[in-house]
Amino acid sequence: MNELLTIAMPKGRIFEEALELLREAGYNLPPEFDDSRKLIIDVPDEQFRFFLAKPMDVATYVEHGVADVGIAGKDVLLEEERDVYELLDLNISRCYLAVAGLPDTKMNDVAPRVATKYPNVAEAYFREQGEQVEIIKLNGSIELAPIIGLSDRIVDIVSTGRTMKENGLVEYERIVDVTSRLIVNPASYRMKAGLIDELVTRLHEVVSEGGN
Ligand code: PRP
């Protein structure tokens, strides 16, 4: 059997854009991708085996080497600091991490609280600002926290800005821009250099300009 490249793909909003990019790069991916609930999809003609993972878990699979490569948001890479190489900025799923909260409110002087899905990023950011805060880790719907009094601020992803706007929150500081990256397991990079180099070359040709 031909050698396979295993690829961890993030389910959810990045998935479609990542799929489109791979197709633009000339890879023939079956329609099965578009409406299946399968978590493993083999594409033997392209020597690919895809794992469909939670975005936050992609870098974990790649670090452990069960996936050779993966597509992960820079937000996840900053938060998790996994032992993987970042090969290419795919310039898709562009968004940013920001500090937000209710309008016209100051942070509580005594024990300011920050709710987030990104505790490490938030902790580092406020430390750099010289502010000591209590981080409250949540798993989603972060915008709820300041509205119902769980926190003074949130650190969260802003994409279109709709979620913040519709929930009456405002942005206070922009922390960092986020796009999706192609990441690789260091050992896989040595052992499957041919397949990986080809993937990088083909993706590089179709990645739009303006990445960072
Ligand atoms: C993300 C993020 C914001 C929202 C931002 O949440 O945490 O809530 O998207 O997007 P917008 O600026 O386009 O409104 P996601 O939809 O991933 O769900 P979550 O609440 O489970 O984190």
CSV table of C-alpha atoms in Angstrom, one decimal, residues 4-212:
chain,number,residue,atom,x,y,z
A,4,LEU,CA,-0.5,7.8,3.6
A,5,LEU,CA,-0.3,11.3,4.9
A,6,THR,CA,-2.6,11.7,7.9
A,7,ILE,CA,-4.2,15.1,8.2
A,8,ALA,CA,-6.1,16.5,11.2
A,9,MET,CA,-8.8,18.8,10.0
A,10,PRO,CA,-10.8,21.2,12.3
A,11,LYS,CA,-14.5,20.6,12.3
A,12,GLY,CA,-16.8,23.7,12.3
A,13,ARG,CA,-16.3,27.0,10.7
A,14,ILE,CA,-12.7,26.6,9.5
A,15,PHE,CA,-13.5,23.2,7.9
A,16,GLU,CA,-15.2,24.5,4.7
A,17,GLU,CA,-12.6,27.1,4.0
A,18,ALA,CA,-9.8,24.5,4.5
A,19,LEU,CA,-11.6,22.1,2.2
A,20,GLU,CA,-12.0,24.7,-0.5
A,21,LEU,CA,-8.3,25.6,-0.2
A,22,LEU,CA,-7.3,21.9,-0.7
A,23,ARG,CA,-9.6,21.6,-3.7
A,24,GLU,CA,-8.1,24.8,-5.2
A,25,ALA,CA,-4.7,23.3,-4.7
A,26,GLY,CA,-5.9,20.5,-7.1
A,27,TYR,CA,-6.7,17.8,-4.6
A,28,ASN,CA,-9.6,15.7,-5.5
A,29,LEU,CA,-11.7,15.3,-2.4
A,30,PRO,CA,-15.0,13.3,-2.6
A,31,PRO,CA,-18.4,14.9,-1.9
A,32,GLU,CA,-18.5,12.7,1.2
A,33,PHE,CA,-16.6,15.5,2.9
A,34,ASP,CA,-19.4,18.0,2.5
A,35,ASP,CA,-22.2,16.1,4.3
A,36,SER,CA,-20.8,13.2,6.2
A,37,ARG,CA,-20.6,12.6,9.9
A,38,LYS,CA,-17.6,10.3,9.5
A,39,LEU,CA,-14.6,11.2,11.6
A,40,ILE,CA,-12.0,9.4,9.4
A,41,ILE,CA,-12.1,9.8,5.7
A,42,ASP,CA,-9.6,8.1,3.4
A,43,VAL,CA,-8.7,9.5,0.0
A,44,PRO,CA,-6.4,6.8,-1.3
A,45,ASP,CA,-6.0,8.5,-4.7
A,46,GLU,CA,-4.4,11.5,-3.0
A,47,GLN,CA,-2.6,9.4,-0.4
A,48,PHE,CA,-4.5,11.2,2.4
A,49,ARG,CA,-6.3,10.0,5.5
A,50,PHE,CA,-8.3,12.8,7.2
A,51,PHE,CA,-9.3,13.0,10.9
A,52,LEU,CA,-12.0,15.4,11.7
A,53,ALA,CA,-11.2,16.9,15.1
A,54,LYS,CA,-12.3,19.7,17.3
A,55,PRO,CA,-10.3,22.8,16.4
A,56,MET,CA,-8.8,23.0,19.9
A,57,ASP,CA,-7.6,19.4,19.6
A,58,VAL,CA,-5.9,19.5,16.2
A,59,ALA,CA,-2.4,20.4,17.5
A,60,THR,CA,-2.7,17.7,20.2
A,61,TYR,CA,-3.1,15.0,17.5
A,62,VAL,CA,-0.2,16.4,15.5
A,63,GLU,CA,2.1,16.8,18.5
A,64,HIS,CA,1.5,13.1,19.4
A,65,GLY,CA,2.2,12.1,15.8
A,66,VAL,CA,-1.1,10.3,15.2
A,67,ALA,CA,-1.7,13.0,12.6
A,68,ASP,CA,1.3,14.0,10.5
A,69,VAL,CA,-0.1,17.4,9.7
A,70,GLY,CA,-3.0,19.5,10.7
A,71,ILE,CA,-4.8,22.8,10.1
A,72,ALA,CA,-5.0,24.9,13.3
A,73,GLY,CA,-5.9,28.4,14.2
A,74,LYS,CA,-3.1,30.6,15.4
A,75,ASP,CA,-5.3,31.2,18.5
A,76,VAL,CA,-5.1,27.5,19.4
A,77,LEU,CA,-1.3,27.5,18.7
A,78,LEU,CA,-0.8,30.5,21.0
A,79,GLU,CA,-2.9,29.0,23.7
A,80,GLU,CA,-1.5,25.4,23.6
A,81,GLU,CA,2.1,25.9,22.7
A,82,ARG,CA,2.4,22.4,21.2
A,83,ASP,CA,5.6,20.9,20.0
A,84,VAL,CA,4.8,21.2,16.3
A,85,TYR,CA,6.2,23.2,13.3
A,86,GLU,CA,4.2,25.8,11.7
A,87,LEU,CA,4.8,25.5,8.0
A,88,LEU,CA,2.4,27.9,6.2
A,89,ASP,CA,0.0,30.7,7.0
A,90,LEU,CA,-3.1,29.6,5.0
A,91,ASN,CA,-4.6,33.0,5.4
A,92,ILE,CA,-8.1,31.6,5.9
A,93,SER,CA,-10.5,32.1,8.8
A,94,ARG,CA,-9.1,35.5,9.5
A,95,CYS,CA,-10.2,36.9,12.9
A,96,TYR,CA,-8.6,38.3,16.0
A,97,LEU,CA,-8.4,37.9,19.7
A,98,ALA,CA,-9.7,40.9,21.7
A,99,VAL,CA,-10.5,42.1,25.2
A,100,ALA,CA,-14.2,43.1,25.4
A,101,GLY,CA,-16.8,44.0,28.0
A,102,LEU,CA,-19.8,46.0,28.7
A,103,PRO,CA,-19.6,49.6,27.5
A,104,ASP,CA,-18.4,52.4,29.8
A,105,THR,CA,-17.3,50.0,32.5
A,106,LYS,CA,-14.0,49.9,34.4
A,107,MET,CA,-12.3,46.8,35.5
A,108,ASN,CA,-12.9,46.0,39.1
A,109,ASP,CA,-9.9,47.5,41.0
A,110,VAL,CA,-9.7,44.8,43.7
A,111,ALA,CA,-10.3,41.5,41.9
A,112,PRO,CA,-10.8,42.0,38.2
A,113,ARG,CA,-12.1,38.9,36.5
A,114,VAL,CA,-11.7,37.8,32.9
A,115,ALA,CA,-13.7,35.0,31.3
A,116,THR,CA,-12.2,33.2,28.3
A,117,LYS,CA,-11.6,30.0,26.3
A,118,TYR,CA,-8.0,31.1,26.1
A,119,PRO,CA,-6.6,31.2,29.7
A,120,ASN,CA,-2.9,31.2,28.8
A,121,VAL,CA,-3.2,33.9,26.2
A,122,ALA,CA,-5.3,36.0,28.5
A,123,GLU,CA,-3.0,35.5,31.5
A,124,ALA,CA,0.1,36.4,29.4
A,125,TYR,CA,-1.7,39.5,27.9
A,126,PHE,CA,-2.7,41.0,31.3
A,127,ARG,CA,0.6,40.1,32.9
A,128,GLU,CA,2.4,42.1,30.1
A,129,GLN,CA,0.0,45.0,30.8
A,130,GLY,CA,1.0,44.8,34.5
A,131,GLU,CA,-2.6,43.9,35.5
A,132,GLN,CA,-3.3,41.1,37.9
A,133,VAL,CA,-6.6,39.4,37.0
A,134,GLU,CA,-8.4,36.3,37.9
A,135,ILE,CA,-9.0,34.1,34.8
A,136,ILE,CA,-12.2,32.2,34.6
A,137,LYS,CA,-12.1,29.4,32.0
A,138,LEU,CA,-15.2,28.8,30.0
A,139,ASN,CA,-15.8,26.6,27.0
A,140,GLY,CA,-18.0,28.8,24.8
A,141,SER,CA,-20.7,31.5,24.7
A,142,ILE,CA,-18.0,33.7,26.4
A,143,GLU,CA,-20.0,36.8,25.7
A,144,LEU,CA,-22.5,35.8,28.4
A,145,ALA,CA,-20.0,36.2,31.2
A,146,PRO,CA,-19.9,40.1,31.5
A,147,ILE,CA,-23.7,40.4,30.9
A,148,ILE,CA,-24.7,38.2,33.7
A,149,GLY,CA,-22.0,39.4,36.1
A,150,LEU,CA,-19.5,36.5,36.0
A,151,SER,CA,-16.6,38.7,34.8
A,152,ASP,CA,-15.5,42.3,34.1
A,153,ARG,CA,-14.0,41.5,30.7
A,154,ILE,CA,-13.7,38.7,28.3
A,155,VAL,CA,-10.9,37.6,26.0
A,156,ASP,CA,-12.4,36.1,22.9
A,157,ILE,CA,-12.3,35.7,19.1
A,158,VAL,CA,-13.9,38.4,17.0
A,159,SER,CA,-14.7,37.5,13.5
A,160,THR,CA,-17.6,39.5,12.0
A,161,GLY,CA,-18.2,41.3,15.4
A,162,ARG,CA,-21.8,40.2,15.3
A,163,THR,CA,-21.8,38.2,18.5
A,164,MET,CA,-20.4,41.1,20.5
A,165,LYS,CA,-22.7,43.7,18.9
A,166,GLU,CA,-25.9,41.6,19.3
A,167,ASN,CA,-25.0,41.1,23.0
A,168,GLY,CA,-24.3,44.8,23.7
A,169,LEU,CA,-20.5,44.4,24.3
A,170,VAL,CA,-17.7,46.6,23.1
A,171,GLU,CA,-14.1,45.9,22.2
A,172,TYR,CA,-11.5,47.4,24.5
A,173,GLU,CA,-8.2,46.1,23.1
A,174,ARG,CA,-7.1,44.1,20.2
A,175,ILE,CA,-4.6,41.4,21.2
A,176,VAL,CA,-3.5,39.5,18.1
A,177,ASP,CA,-4.6,38.7,14.6
A,178,VAL,CA,-5.5,35.1,13.9
A,179,THR,CA,-5.5,33.0,10.7
A,180,SER,CA,-5.3,29.2,10.2
A,181,ARG,CA,-1.9,27.5,9.8
A,182,LEU,CA,-0.6,24.3,8.4
A,183,ILE,CA,1.3,22.5,11.2
A,184,VAL,CA,3.4,19.4,11.1
A,185,ASN,CA,4.7,16.8,13.5
A,186,PRO,CA,8.6,17.2,13.5
A,187,ALA,CA,9.3,13.5,13.1
A,188,SER,CA,6.7,13.2,10.3
A,189,TYR,CA,8.3,16.1,8.6
A,190,ARG,CA,11.5,14.1,8.3
A,191,MET,CA,9.9,10.8,7.5
A,192,LYS,CA,7.3,12.0,5.0
A,193,ALA,CA,9.2,14.9,3.6
A,194,GLY,CA,8.1,14.2,0.0
A,195,LEU,CA,4.4,14.2,0.6
A,196,ILE,CA,4.6,17.1,3.0
A,197,ASP,CA,6.7,19.3,0.7
A,198,GLU,CA,4.3,18.7,-2.1
A,199,LEU,CA,1.3,19.6,0.1
A,200,VAL,CA,3.1,22.8,1.2
A,201,THR,CA,4.1,23.8,-2.4
A,202,ARG,CA,0.6,23.2,-3.8
A,203,LEU,CA,-1.1,25.1,-0.9
A,204,HIS,CA,1.4,27.9,-1.1
A,205,GLU,CA,0.5,28.5,-4.7
A,206,VAL,CA,-3.2,29.0,-3.9
A,207,VAL,CA,-2.9,30.9,-0.6
A,208,SER,CA,-4.0,34.4,-1.1
A,209,GLU,CA,-1.7,37.3,-0.4
A,210,GLY,CA,-1.9,39.4,2.8
A,211,GLY,CA,-1.1,36.7,5.4
A,212,ASN,CA,1.3,37.5,8.2
